[in-house]
């Protein structure tokens, strides 16, 4: 049930109230509850100061105390409890210069981004909705709290958040809010790339990304983002949810002469590796013409990666990237091949480099890597049995 998480957290709110302060559920959890969507985490807003919250609860973690946020640990769960806050001036289009703790809920919700995110809810599920957020949810509208242009000028991340919410929720962006997005988009150049990437990743994974991608182009969003700004993003087609890594691989594969440095995006090395792996895989799929080669592909890249690529075949094909002939490469064939693999990794080979060196009485070198790869391929292709004596015979005959 959708109420469960709130009921679990209710004792925290009750305890704050018993100590003479106000406390409400706030933000995404209330929005999602009112929309009947699954709730992932619960945020609490309170009139109590961070020190007062620490005094009330036995187990707290001061994760963002200077901004008013204390984690309250209750029944092994973490709850973010944030003091009502008003914000000072914004000078750099991304962060207020100072925040003030206040005792009035209205001042706290007034600084929030969208009306749907500014609804406070009590433990008995009554809402305090100063800006008509519930009506906007019912009308499926994304509307800023207060004048849109001002709110986006203060913090340009709100523009991306609005587009991200549209992609996740399928709402319309109210006319003035959209106009202001257009007017203030250039301010996103002040945002850190890390925060942009967080929002963009969520946006791309949103169910309604097909409706939002054209807006990103219309708003010239990519013009202000490192790396992306060098690519012709209007040549890229996206009409279904997609991972950031796959999008990057498509861009780089389709526009190889663009010299964007992936490092500018400050994504993890693991993500970069995934991008490069997709890129290599596209090359292989392009030239794949027989089942034998597919076996090696399934072995090298694994089932989850290939399966994901096939799920995305429509997007890839629209972007003129081949996913192989559907009669050869399909979900059924790759699963069957995978289940049939003689070995699943290099260490499964019944021989190792040391034994090969001993057998051939040779010194190690780059050639050994090639030999091991050839053995691996021969085993995968059923040309060689995975038995040490057989492999030794093969090595003596072939090296
Ligand atoms: P999600 O479901 O993705 O967590 P959310 O709305 O809860 O969405 P959070 O980033 O968790 O988003 O932020 C919690 C709340 O804090 C928001 O609902 C909103 O009220 C407020 N908020 C977050 N970022 C901003 C911002 N840049 N400007 C103003 N208010 C913000
Ligand atoms: Mg949240």
Short mmCIF file of C-alpha atoms and ligand atoms in Angstrom, two decimals:
data_model
loop_
_atom_site.label_atom_id
_atom_site.label_comp_id
_atom_site.label_asym_id
_atom_site.label_seq_id
_atom_site.Cartn_x
_atom_site.Cartn_y
_atom_site.Cartn_z
CA UNK A 1 0.00 0.00 0.00
CA UNK A 2 1.07 3.49 -0.84
CA UNK A 3 0.57 4.72 2.73
CA UNK A 4 2.91 2.20 4.32
CA UNK A 5 6.11 4.22 4.17
CA UNK A 6 4.37 7.27 5.64
CA UNK A 7 2.90 5.20 8.47
CA UNK A 8 6.33 3.80 9.20
CA UNK A 9 7.78 7.31 9.47
CA UNK A 10 4.84 8.78 11.42
CA UNK A 11 6.39 8.20 14.87
CA UNK A 12 9.20 10.61 13.89
CA UNK A 13 6.75 13.37 13.04
CA UNK A 14 4.75 12.63 16.20
CA UNK A 15 7.84 12.85 18.36
CA UNK A 16 8.82 16.21 16.86
CA UNK A 17 5.28 17.48 17.46
CA UNK A 18 5.25 16.20 21.05
CA UNK A 19 8.27 18.39 21.62
CA UNK A 20 6.31 21.42 20.54
CA UNK A 21 7.45 21.77 16.91
CA UNK A 22 5.78 21.30 13.55
CA UNK A 23 6.67 18.48 11.17
CA UNK A 24 5.34 17.47 7.76
CA UNK A 25 6.05 15.11 4.92
CA UNK A 26 7.20 17.15 1.93
CA UNK A 27 8.47 17.04 -1.62
CA UNK A 28 8.58 14.10 -4.00
CA UNK A 29 7.01 11.58 -1.64
CA UNK A 30 3.87 13.68 -1.16
CA UNK A 31 3.66 14.39 -4.90
CA UNK A 32 4.03 10.71 -5.76
CA UNK A 33 1.51 9.71 -3.08
CA UNK A 34 -1.09 12.12 -4.47
CA UNK A 35 -0.41 10.72 -7.96
CA UNK A 36 -0.67 7.14 -6.73
CA UNK A 37 2.87 6.44 -7.82
CA UNK A 38 5.30 4.26 -5.88
CA UNK A 39 7.12 6.17 -3.16
CA UNK A 40 10.85 5.70 -2.74
CA UNK A 41 11.98 7.95 0.07
CA UNK A 42 10.31 10.20 2.54
CA UNK A 43 11.47 13.72 3.29
CA UNK A 44 10.39 15.54 6.41
CA UNK A 45 10.32 19.29 6.92
CA UNK A 46 10.16 20.81 10.39
CA UNK A 47 10.12 24.03 12.38
CA UNK A 48 12.69 22.55 14.78
CA UNK A 49 16.28 23.64 14.27
CA UNK A 50 18.98 21.05 13.48
CA UNK A 51 20.22 21.27 17.08
CA UNK A 52 16.71 20.68 18.37
CA UNK A 53 16.29 17.64 16.10
CA UNK A 54 19.58 16.24 17.41
CA UNK A 55 18.36 16.78 20.96
CA UNK A 56 15.03 15.03 20.31
CA UNK A 57 16.38 11.84 18.72
CA UNK A 58 18.93 9.34 20.02
CA UNK A 59 20.34 8.36 16.68
CA UNK A 60 21.05 11.14 14.19
CA UNK A 61 23.62 11.85 11.48
CA UNK A 62 24.40 15.49 10.60
CA UNK A 63 24.60 14.88 6.83
CA UNK A 64 23.89 18.46 5.82
CA UNK A 65 23.59 20.30 9.07
CA UNK A 66 24.68 23.70 7.79
CA UNK A 67 21.84 23.51 5.23
CA UNK A 68 19.44 22.26 7.88
CA UNK A 69 19.39 18.55 7.10
CA UNK A 70 19.81 15.90 9.79
CA UNK A 71 19.34 12.21 9.15
CA UNK A 72 17.21 10.57 11.78
CA UNK A 73 17.80 6.84 11.99
CA UNK A 74 14.63 5.08 13.04
CA UNK A 75 14.01 1.33 12.88
CA UNK A 76 17.07 0.93 10.67
CA UNK A 77 15.80 3.44 8.12
CA UNK A 78 17.27 6.87 7.39
CA UNK A 79 14.94 9.83 7.23
CA UNK A 80 16.05 13.25 6.06
CA UNK A 81 14.65 15.84 8.42
CA UNK A 82 15.22 19.38 7.18
CA UNK A 83 14.53 22.59 9.04
CA UNK A 84 12.19 25.13 7.42
CA UNK A 85 14.45 27.25 5.35
CA UNK A 86 14.38 30.51 3.48
CA UNK A 87 17.05 31.39 1.00
CA UNK A 88 19.17 34.50 0.60
CA UNK A 89 20.19 35.97 -2.70
CA UNK A 90 21.40 33.91 -5.61
CA UNK A 91 24.42 35.38 -7.33
CA UNK A 92 25.65 32.56 -9.53
CA UNK A 93 22.41 31.02 -10.85
CA UNK A 94 22.90 27.84 -8.87
CA UNK A 95 23.19 28.21 -5.11
CA UNK A 96 21.86 30.73 -2.63
CA UNK A 97 24.61 32.72 -0.95
CA UNK A 98 23.07 31.95 2.40
CA UNK A 99 20.16 30.07 3.93
CA UNK A 100 18.15 31.09 6.99
CA UNK A 101 16.30 28.75 9.29
CA UNK A 102 12.76 29.94 9.83
CA UNK A 103 9.77 28.79 11.92
CA UNK A 104 7.08 29.26 9.30
CA UNK A 105 6.09 26.51 6.85
CA UNK A 106 4.95 29.03 4.22
CA UNK A 107 8.43 30.48 3.92
CA UNK A 108 9.85 27.01 3.44
CA UNK A 109 7.51 25.93 0.67
CA UNK A 110 7.80 29.28 -1.04
CA UNK A 111 11.42 28.59 -1.98
CA UNK A 112 10.68 25.18 -3.51
CA UNK A 113 10.77 24.67 -7.26
CA UNK A 114 7.38 23.49 -8.51
CA UNK A 115 3.90 23.63 -7.00
CA UNK A 116 3.63 19.84 -7.08
CA UNK A 117 6.79 19.63 -4.95
CA UNK A 118 5.65 22.26 -2.45
CA UNK A 119 2.82 20.33 -0.78
CA UNK A 120 3.21 19.51 2.90
CA UNK A 121 1.29 16.58 4.36
CA UNK A 122 0.43 15.70 7.94
CA UNK A 123 0.48 12.25 9.54
CA UNK A 124 -3.30 12.05 9.04
CA UNK A 125 -2.78 12.63 5.29
CA UNK A 126 -4.28 16.11 5.20
CA UNK A 127 -2.33 18.43 2.96
CA UNK A 128 -1.16 22.02 3.30
CA UNK A 129 -1.06 23.24 -0.22
CA UNK A 130 -0.39 26.98 -0.45
CA UNK A 131 0.25 27.10 -4.19
CA UNK A 132 -2.42 24.85 -5.68
CA UNK A 133 -0.01 21.99 -6.24
CA UNK A 134 -2.67 19.30 -5.91
CA UNK A 135 -4.79 20.91 -8.60
CA UNK A 136 -1.72 21.12 -10.85
CA UNK A 137 -1.07 17.43 -10.23
CA UNK A 138 -4.66 16.65 -11.20
CA UNK A 139 -4.31 18.83 -14.30
CA UNK A 140 -0.91 17.23 -14.98
CA UNK A 141 0.85 20.59 -15.06
CA UNK A 142 4.36 21.58 -14.12
CA UNK A 143 4.24 25.12 -12.73
CA UNK A 144 6.88 27.00 -10.76
CA UNK A 145 6.15 28.35 -7.31
CA UNK A 146 5.97 32.07 -8.01
CA UNK A 147 7.26 33.87 -11.13
CA UNK A 148 8.97 31.34 -13.35
CA UNK A 149 11.63 33.56 -14.78
CA UNK A 150 12.74 34.69 -11.34
CA UNK A 151 12.85 31.15 -10.01
CA UNK A 152 14.93 29.91 -12.95
CA UNK A 153 17.23 32.91 -12.74
CA UNK A 154 17.95 32.05 -9.10
CA UNK A 155 18.76 28.42 -9.83
CA UNK A 156 19.03 27.14 -13.39
CA UNK A 157 18.96 23.54 -12.23
CA UNK A 158 15.21 23.98 -11.81
CA UNK A 159 14.90 24.17 -15.60
CA UNK A 160 16.44 20.73 -15.96
CA UNK A 161 14.43 19.40 -13.04
CA UNK A 162 11.23 20.59 -14.71
CA UNK A 163 12.13 18.83 -17.95
CA UNK A 164 13.16 15.74 -16.01
CA UNK A 165 9.82 15.67 -14.19
CA UNK A 166 7.99 15.96 -17.49
CA UNK A 167 9.91 12.97 -18.78
CA UNK A 168 9.14 10.94 -15.67
CA UNK A 169 5.53 11.99 -15.15
CA UNK A 170 4.29 12.87 -18.63
CA UNK A 171 2.94 16.25 -17.46
CA UNK A 172 2.65 19.39 -19.56
CA UNK A 173 4.88 22.32 -18.75
CA UNK A 174 2.68 25.36 -18.16
CA UNK A 175 3.11 28.05 -20.84
CA UNK A 176 4.80 30.70 -18.72
CA UNK A 177 7.05 28.17 -17.08
CA UNK A 178 8.10 26.91 -20.51
CA UNK A 179 8.68 30.42 -21.83
CA UNK A 180 10.90 31.16 -18.86
CA UNK A 181 12.83 27.94 -19.48
CA UNK A 182 13.56 29.21 -22.95
CA UNK A 183 14.58 32.62 -21.65
CA UNK A 184 16.88 31.33 -18.94
CA UNK A 185 18.34 28.19 -20.51
CA UNK A 186 21.72 29.89 -21.03
CA UNK A 187 22.10 30.12 -17.24
CA UNK A 188 22.54 26.34 -17.13
CA UNK A 189 26.11 27.06 -18.24
CA UNK A 190 26.77 28.01 -14.60
CA UNK A 191 25.76 24.59 -13.28
CA UNK A 192 28.28 21.95 -12.36
CA UNK A 193 28.46 19.14 -14.87
CA UNK A 194 27.83 16.59 -12.11
CA UNK A 195 24.40 18.04 -11.33
CA UNK A 196 23.52 18.27 -15.01
CA UNK A 197 24.45 14.63 -15.53
CA UNK A 198 22.27 13.52 -12.60
CA UNK A 199 19.22 15.25 -14.07
CA UNK A 200 19.96 14.24 -17.66
CA UNK A 201 20.34 10.59 -16.68
CA UNK A 202 16.95 10.62 -14.96
CA UNK A 203 15.40 12.51 -17.88
CA UNK A 204 16.69 10.01 -20.44
CA UNK A 205 15.34 7.11 -18.38
CA UNK A 206 11.90 8.74 -18.10
CA UNK A 207 8.92 6.98 -19.64
CA UNK A 208 8.00 10.10 -21.60
CA UNK A 209 11.44 10.98 -22.94
CA UNK A 210 10.09 10.88 -26.51
CA UNK A 211 8.09 14.03 -25.76
CA UNK A 212 10.93 15.75 -23.93
CA UNK A 213 13.83 15.15 -26.31
CA UNK A 214 12.42 17.51 -28.96
CA UNK A 215 12.00 20.14 -26.25
CA UNK A 216 15.66 19.79 -25.29
CA UNK A 217 16.51 20.57 -28.90
CA UNK A 218 14.03 23.42 -29.14
CA UNK A 219 15.39 24.94 -25.92
CA UNK A 220 19.01 24.51 -27.10
CA UNK A 221 19.75 22.65 -23.89
CA UNK A 222 22.75 20.80 -25.35
CA UNK A 223 24.44 24.04 -26.45
CA UNK A 224 25.42 24.67 -22.83
CA UNK A 225 26.58 21.22 -21.85
CA UNK A 226 30.25 20.25 -22.17
CA UNK A 227 30.85 17.43 -24.64
CA UNK A 228 27.26 17.45 -25.97
CA UNK A 229 27.65 20.95 -27.36
CA UNK A 230 30.10 19.66 -29.97
CA UNK A 231 27.68 17.07 -31.34
CA UNK A 232 24.78 17.58 -33.68
CA UNK A 233 22.16 16.41 -31.26
CA UNK A 234 19.34 17.10 -33.73
CA UNK A 235 20.71 14.21 -35.79
CA UNK A 236 20.18 11.83 -32.89
CA UNK A 237 16.80 10.13 -32.50
CA UNK A 238 15.45 9.17 -29.11
CA UNK A 239 11.92 7.89 -28.73
CA UNK A 240 12.20 5.51 -25.82
CA UNK A 241 13.92 5.51 -22.44
CA UNK A 242 17.65 5.08 -22.84
CA UNK A 243 20.71 4.95 -20.59
CA UNK A 244 23.14 7.85 -20.70
CA UNK A 245 25.94 5.44 -21.65
CA UNK A 246 24.07 4.17 -24.69
CA UNK A 247 23.22 7.67 -25.83
CA UNK A 248 26.88 8.68 -25.56
CA UNK A 249 27.93 5.61 -27.54
CA UNK A 250 25.40 6.40 -30.28
CA UNK A 251 26.65 9.98 -30.51
CA UNK A 252 30.29 8.94 -30.74
CA UNK A 253 29.58 6.17 -33.21
CA UNK A 254 27.48 8.31 -35.51
CA UNK A 255 29.68 11.37 -35.35
CA UNK A 256 33.18 9.95 -34.96
CA UNK A 257 34.89 13.08 -36.21
CA UNK A 258 33.64 15.14 -33.32
CA UNK A 259 36.49 15.57 -30.90
CA UNK A 260 34.54 15.84 -27.69
CA UNK A 261 36.43 14.63 -24.62
CA UNK A 262 34.34 12.21 -22.60
CA UNK A 263 36.41 13.24 -19.57
CA UNK A 264 34.62 16.62 -19.59
CA UNK A 265 31.47 14.88 -18.38
CA UNK A 266 33.20 13.70 -15.19
CA UNK A 267 31.35 10.40 -15.29
CA UNK A 268 32.79 7.34 -13.55
CA UNK A 269 35.43 5.18 -15.19
CA UNK A 270 32.96 2.35 -15.15
CA UNK A 271 30.49 4.39 -17.20
CA UNK A 272 33.23 5.38 -19.63
CA UNK A 273 34.13 1.73 -20.05
CA UNK A 274 30.52 0.89 -20.81
CA UNK A 275 30.36 3.61 -23.47
CA UNK A 276 33.49 2.29 -25.15
CA UNK A 277 32.21 -1.27 -24.96
CA UNK A 278 28.98 -0.29 -26.77
CA UNK A 279 31.05 1.49 -29.36
CA UNK A 280 33.10 -1.64 -30.08
CA UNK A 281 29.99 -3.78 -30.07
CA UNK A 282 28.32 -1.58 -32.72
CA UNK A 283 31.32 -2.21 -34.98
CA UNK A 284 31.08 -5.94 -34.49
CA UNK A 285 27.32 -6.08 -35.06
CA UNK A 286 27.73 -4.04 -38.23
CA UNK A 287 29.91 -6.70 -39.82
CA UNK A 288 28.41 -9.80 -38.25
CA UNK A 289 27.31 -12.26 -40.90
CA UNK A 290 27.33 -15.71 -39.36
CA UNK A 291 26.29 -17.57 -36.25
CA UNK A 292 29.86 -18.49 -35.37
CA UNK A 293 30.82 -14.86 -34.86
CA UNK A 294 27.76 -14.37 -32.68
CA UNK A 295 28.97 -17.06 -30.32
CA UNK A 296 32.14 -15.11 -29.69
CA UNK A 297 30.17 -11.93 -29.23
CA UNK A 298 27.93 -13.51 -26.59
CA UNK A 299 31.03 -14.83 -24.83
CA UNK A 300 32.91 -11.51 -24.97
CA UNK A 301 30.10 -9.13 -24.07
CA UNK A 302 27.80 -11.29 -21.96
CA UNK A 303 24.08 -11.78 -22.10
CA UNK A 304 22.83 -8.65 -20.23
CA UNK A 305 24.72 -6.23 -22.52
CA UNK A 306 23.62 -7.90 -25.74
CA UNK A 307 20.11 -8.31 -24.50
CA UNK A 308 19.90 -4.59 -23.65
CA UNK A 309 21.24 -3.65 -27.08
CA UNK A 310 18.57 -5.81 -28.71
CA UNK A 311 15.84 -4.26 -26.56
CA UNK A 312 17.02 -0.93 -27.95
CA UNK A 313 17.16 -2.11 -31.57
CA UNK A 314 14.50 0.31 -32.80
CA UNK A 315 16.35 3.32 -31.44
CA UNK A 316 19.66 2.01 -32.73
CA UNK A 317 18.28 1.30 -36.18
CA UNK A 318 16.70 4.74 -36.33
CA UNK A 319 20.16 6.09 -35.66
CA UNK A 320 21.50 3.90 -38.46
CA UNK A 321 23.30 1.53 -36.15
CA UNK A 322 22.93 -2.13 -37.02
CA UNK A 323 21.97 -4.71 -34.43
CA UNK A 324 22.69 -7.57 -36.81
CA UNK A 325 20.30 -9.55 -38.98
CA UNK A 326 17.24 -10.33 -36.85
CA UNK A 327 17.29 -13.95 -38.02
CA UNK A 328 20.80 -14.36 -36.65
CA UNK A 329 20.79 -12.00 -33.69
CA UNK A 330 17.69 -12.06 -31.54
CA UNK A 331 16.80 -12.56 -27.87
CA UNK A 332 16.15 -16.27 -28.40
CA UNK A 333 19.35 -16.96 -30.29
CA UNK A 334 21.62 -15.15 -27.85
CA UNK A 335 20.04 -16.93 -24.86
CA UNK A 336 20.43 -20.31 -26.54
CA UNK A 337 24.04 -19.56 -27.42
CA UNK A 338 24.76 -18.32 -23.93
CA UNK A 339 23.35 -21.45 -22.28
CA UNK A 340 25.43 -23.51 -24.65
CA UNK A 341 28.80 -21.84 -24.08
CA UNK A 342 31.59 -24.31 -23.23
CA UNK A 343 33.40 -21.71 -21.12
CA UNK A 344 32.10 -18.45 -19.73
CA UNK A 345 35.40 -16.76 -18.91
CA UNK A 346 39.09 -17.01 -19.63
CA UNK A 347 39.90 -18.68 -16.31
CA UNK A 348 37.60 -21.56 -17.34
CA UNK A 349 40.16 -22.59 -19.97
CA UNK A 350 41.84 -25.84 -18.91
CA UNK A 351 45.29 -24.34 -19.42
CA UNK A 352 47.10 -21.17 -18.47
CA UNK A 353 50.01 -19.09 -19.77
CA UNK A 354 52.53 -20.73 -17.49
CA UNK A 355 51.82 -24.24 -18.76
CA UNK A 356 51.98 -23.03 -22.35
CA UNK A 357 55.39 -21.45 -21.75
CA UNK A 358 56.65 -24.67 -20.17
CA UNK A 359 55.25 -26.81 -22.97
CA UNK A 360 56.85 -24.71 -25.69
CA UNK A 361 59.93 -23.93 -23.65
CA UNK A 362 59.68 -20.29 -24.66
CA UNK A 363 59.88 -16.94 -22.93
CA UNK A 364 56.73 -14.91 -22.39
CA UNK A 365 55.80 -11.95 -24.60
CA UNK A 366 52.91 -10.36 -26.44
CA UNK A 367 52.58 -13.51 -28.58
CA UNK A 368 51.27 -15.39 -25.54
CA UNK A 369 48.24 -13.15 -25.31
CA UNK A 370 47.40 -13.92 -28.96
CA UNK A 371 47.83 -17.64 -28.39
CA UNK A 372 45.50 -17.57 -25.40
CA UNK A 373 42.94 -15.63 -27.39
CA UNK A 374 43.19 -18.13 -30.25
CA UNK A 375 42.72 -21.02 -27.84
CA UNK A 376 39.74 -19.24 -26.33
CA UNK A 377 38.14 -18.69 -29.75
CA UNK A 378 38.78 -22.27 -30.83
CA UNK A 379 37.10 -23.59 -27.68
CA UNK A 380 34.12 -21.25 -28.02
CA UNK A 381 33.72 -22.34 -31.64
CA UNK A 382 33.84 -26.05 -30.75
CA UNK A 383 37.03 -26.51 -32.77
CA UNK A 384 38.98 -27.50 -29.71
CA UNK A 385 38.00 -29.46 -26.62
CA UNK A 386 38.56 -27.75 -23.30
CA UNK A 387 40.95 -30.39 -22.02
CA UNK A 388 44.56 -29.75 -21.16
CA UNK A 389 46.02 -32.59 -23.26
CA UNK A 390 43.98 -31.52 -26.29
CA UNK A 391 44.96 -27.89 -25.87
CA UNK A 392 48.64 -28.82 -25.59
CA UNK A 393 48.40 -30.84 -28.81
CA UNK A 394 46.70 -27.88 -30.47
CA UNK A 395 49.34 -25.45 -29.24
CA UNK A 396 52.18 -27.65 -30.52
CA UNK A 397 50.52 -27.92 -33.91
CA UNK A 398 49.48 -24.30 -34.26
CA UNK A 399 52.11 -22.13 -32.64
P1 LIG B 1 12.56 12.62 -6.64
O1 LIG B 1 11.31 11.82 -6.69
O2 LIG B 1 13.36 12.49 -7.88
O3 LIG B 1 13.37 12.44 -5.38
P2 LIG B 1 11.97 15.17 -5.50
O4 LIG B 1 10.95 16.18 -5.88
O5 LIG B 1 11.81 14.52 -4.18
O6 LIG B 1 12.03 14.13 -6.67
P3 LIG B 1 14.56 15.95 -4.55
O7 LIG B 1 15.77 16.31 -5.34
O8 LIG B 1 14.58 14.74 -3.71
O9 LIG B 1 13.38 15.87 -5.61
O10 LIG B 1 14.20 17.24 -3.69
C1 LIG B 1 13.24 17.23 -2.64
C2 LIG B 1 12.44 18.52 -2.66
O11 LIG B 1 13.31 19.63 -2.46
C3 LIG B 1 11.71 18.81 -3.97
O12 LIG B 1 10.47 18.15 -4.04
C4 LIG B 1 11.57 20.32 -3.91
O13 LIG B 1 10.52 20.70 -3.05
C5 LIG B 1 12.88 20.73 -3.26
N1 LIG B 1 13.94 21.04 -4.23
C6 LIG B 1 14.89 20.20 -4.69
N2 LIG B 1 15.73 20.82 -5.54
C7 LIG B 1 15.31 22.09 -5.62
C8 LIG B 1 15.76 23.25 -6.32
N3 LIG B 1 16.82 23.20 -7.14
N4 LIG B 1 15.07 24.41 -6.14
C9 LIG B 1 14.01 24.47 -5.31
N5 LIG B 1 13.53 23.42 -4.64
C10 LIG B 1 14.17 22.25 -4.78
MG1 LIG B 2 13.23 13.07 -3.27
#
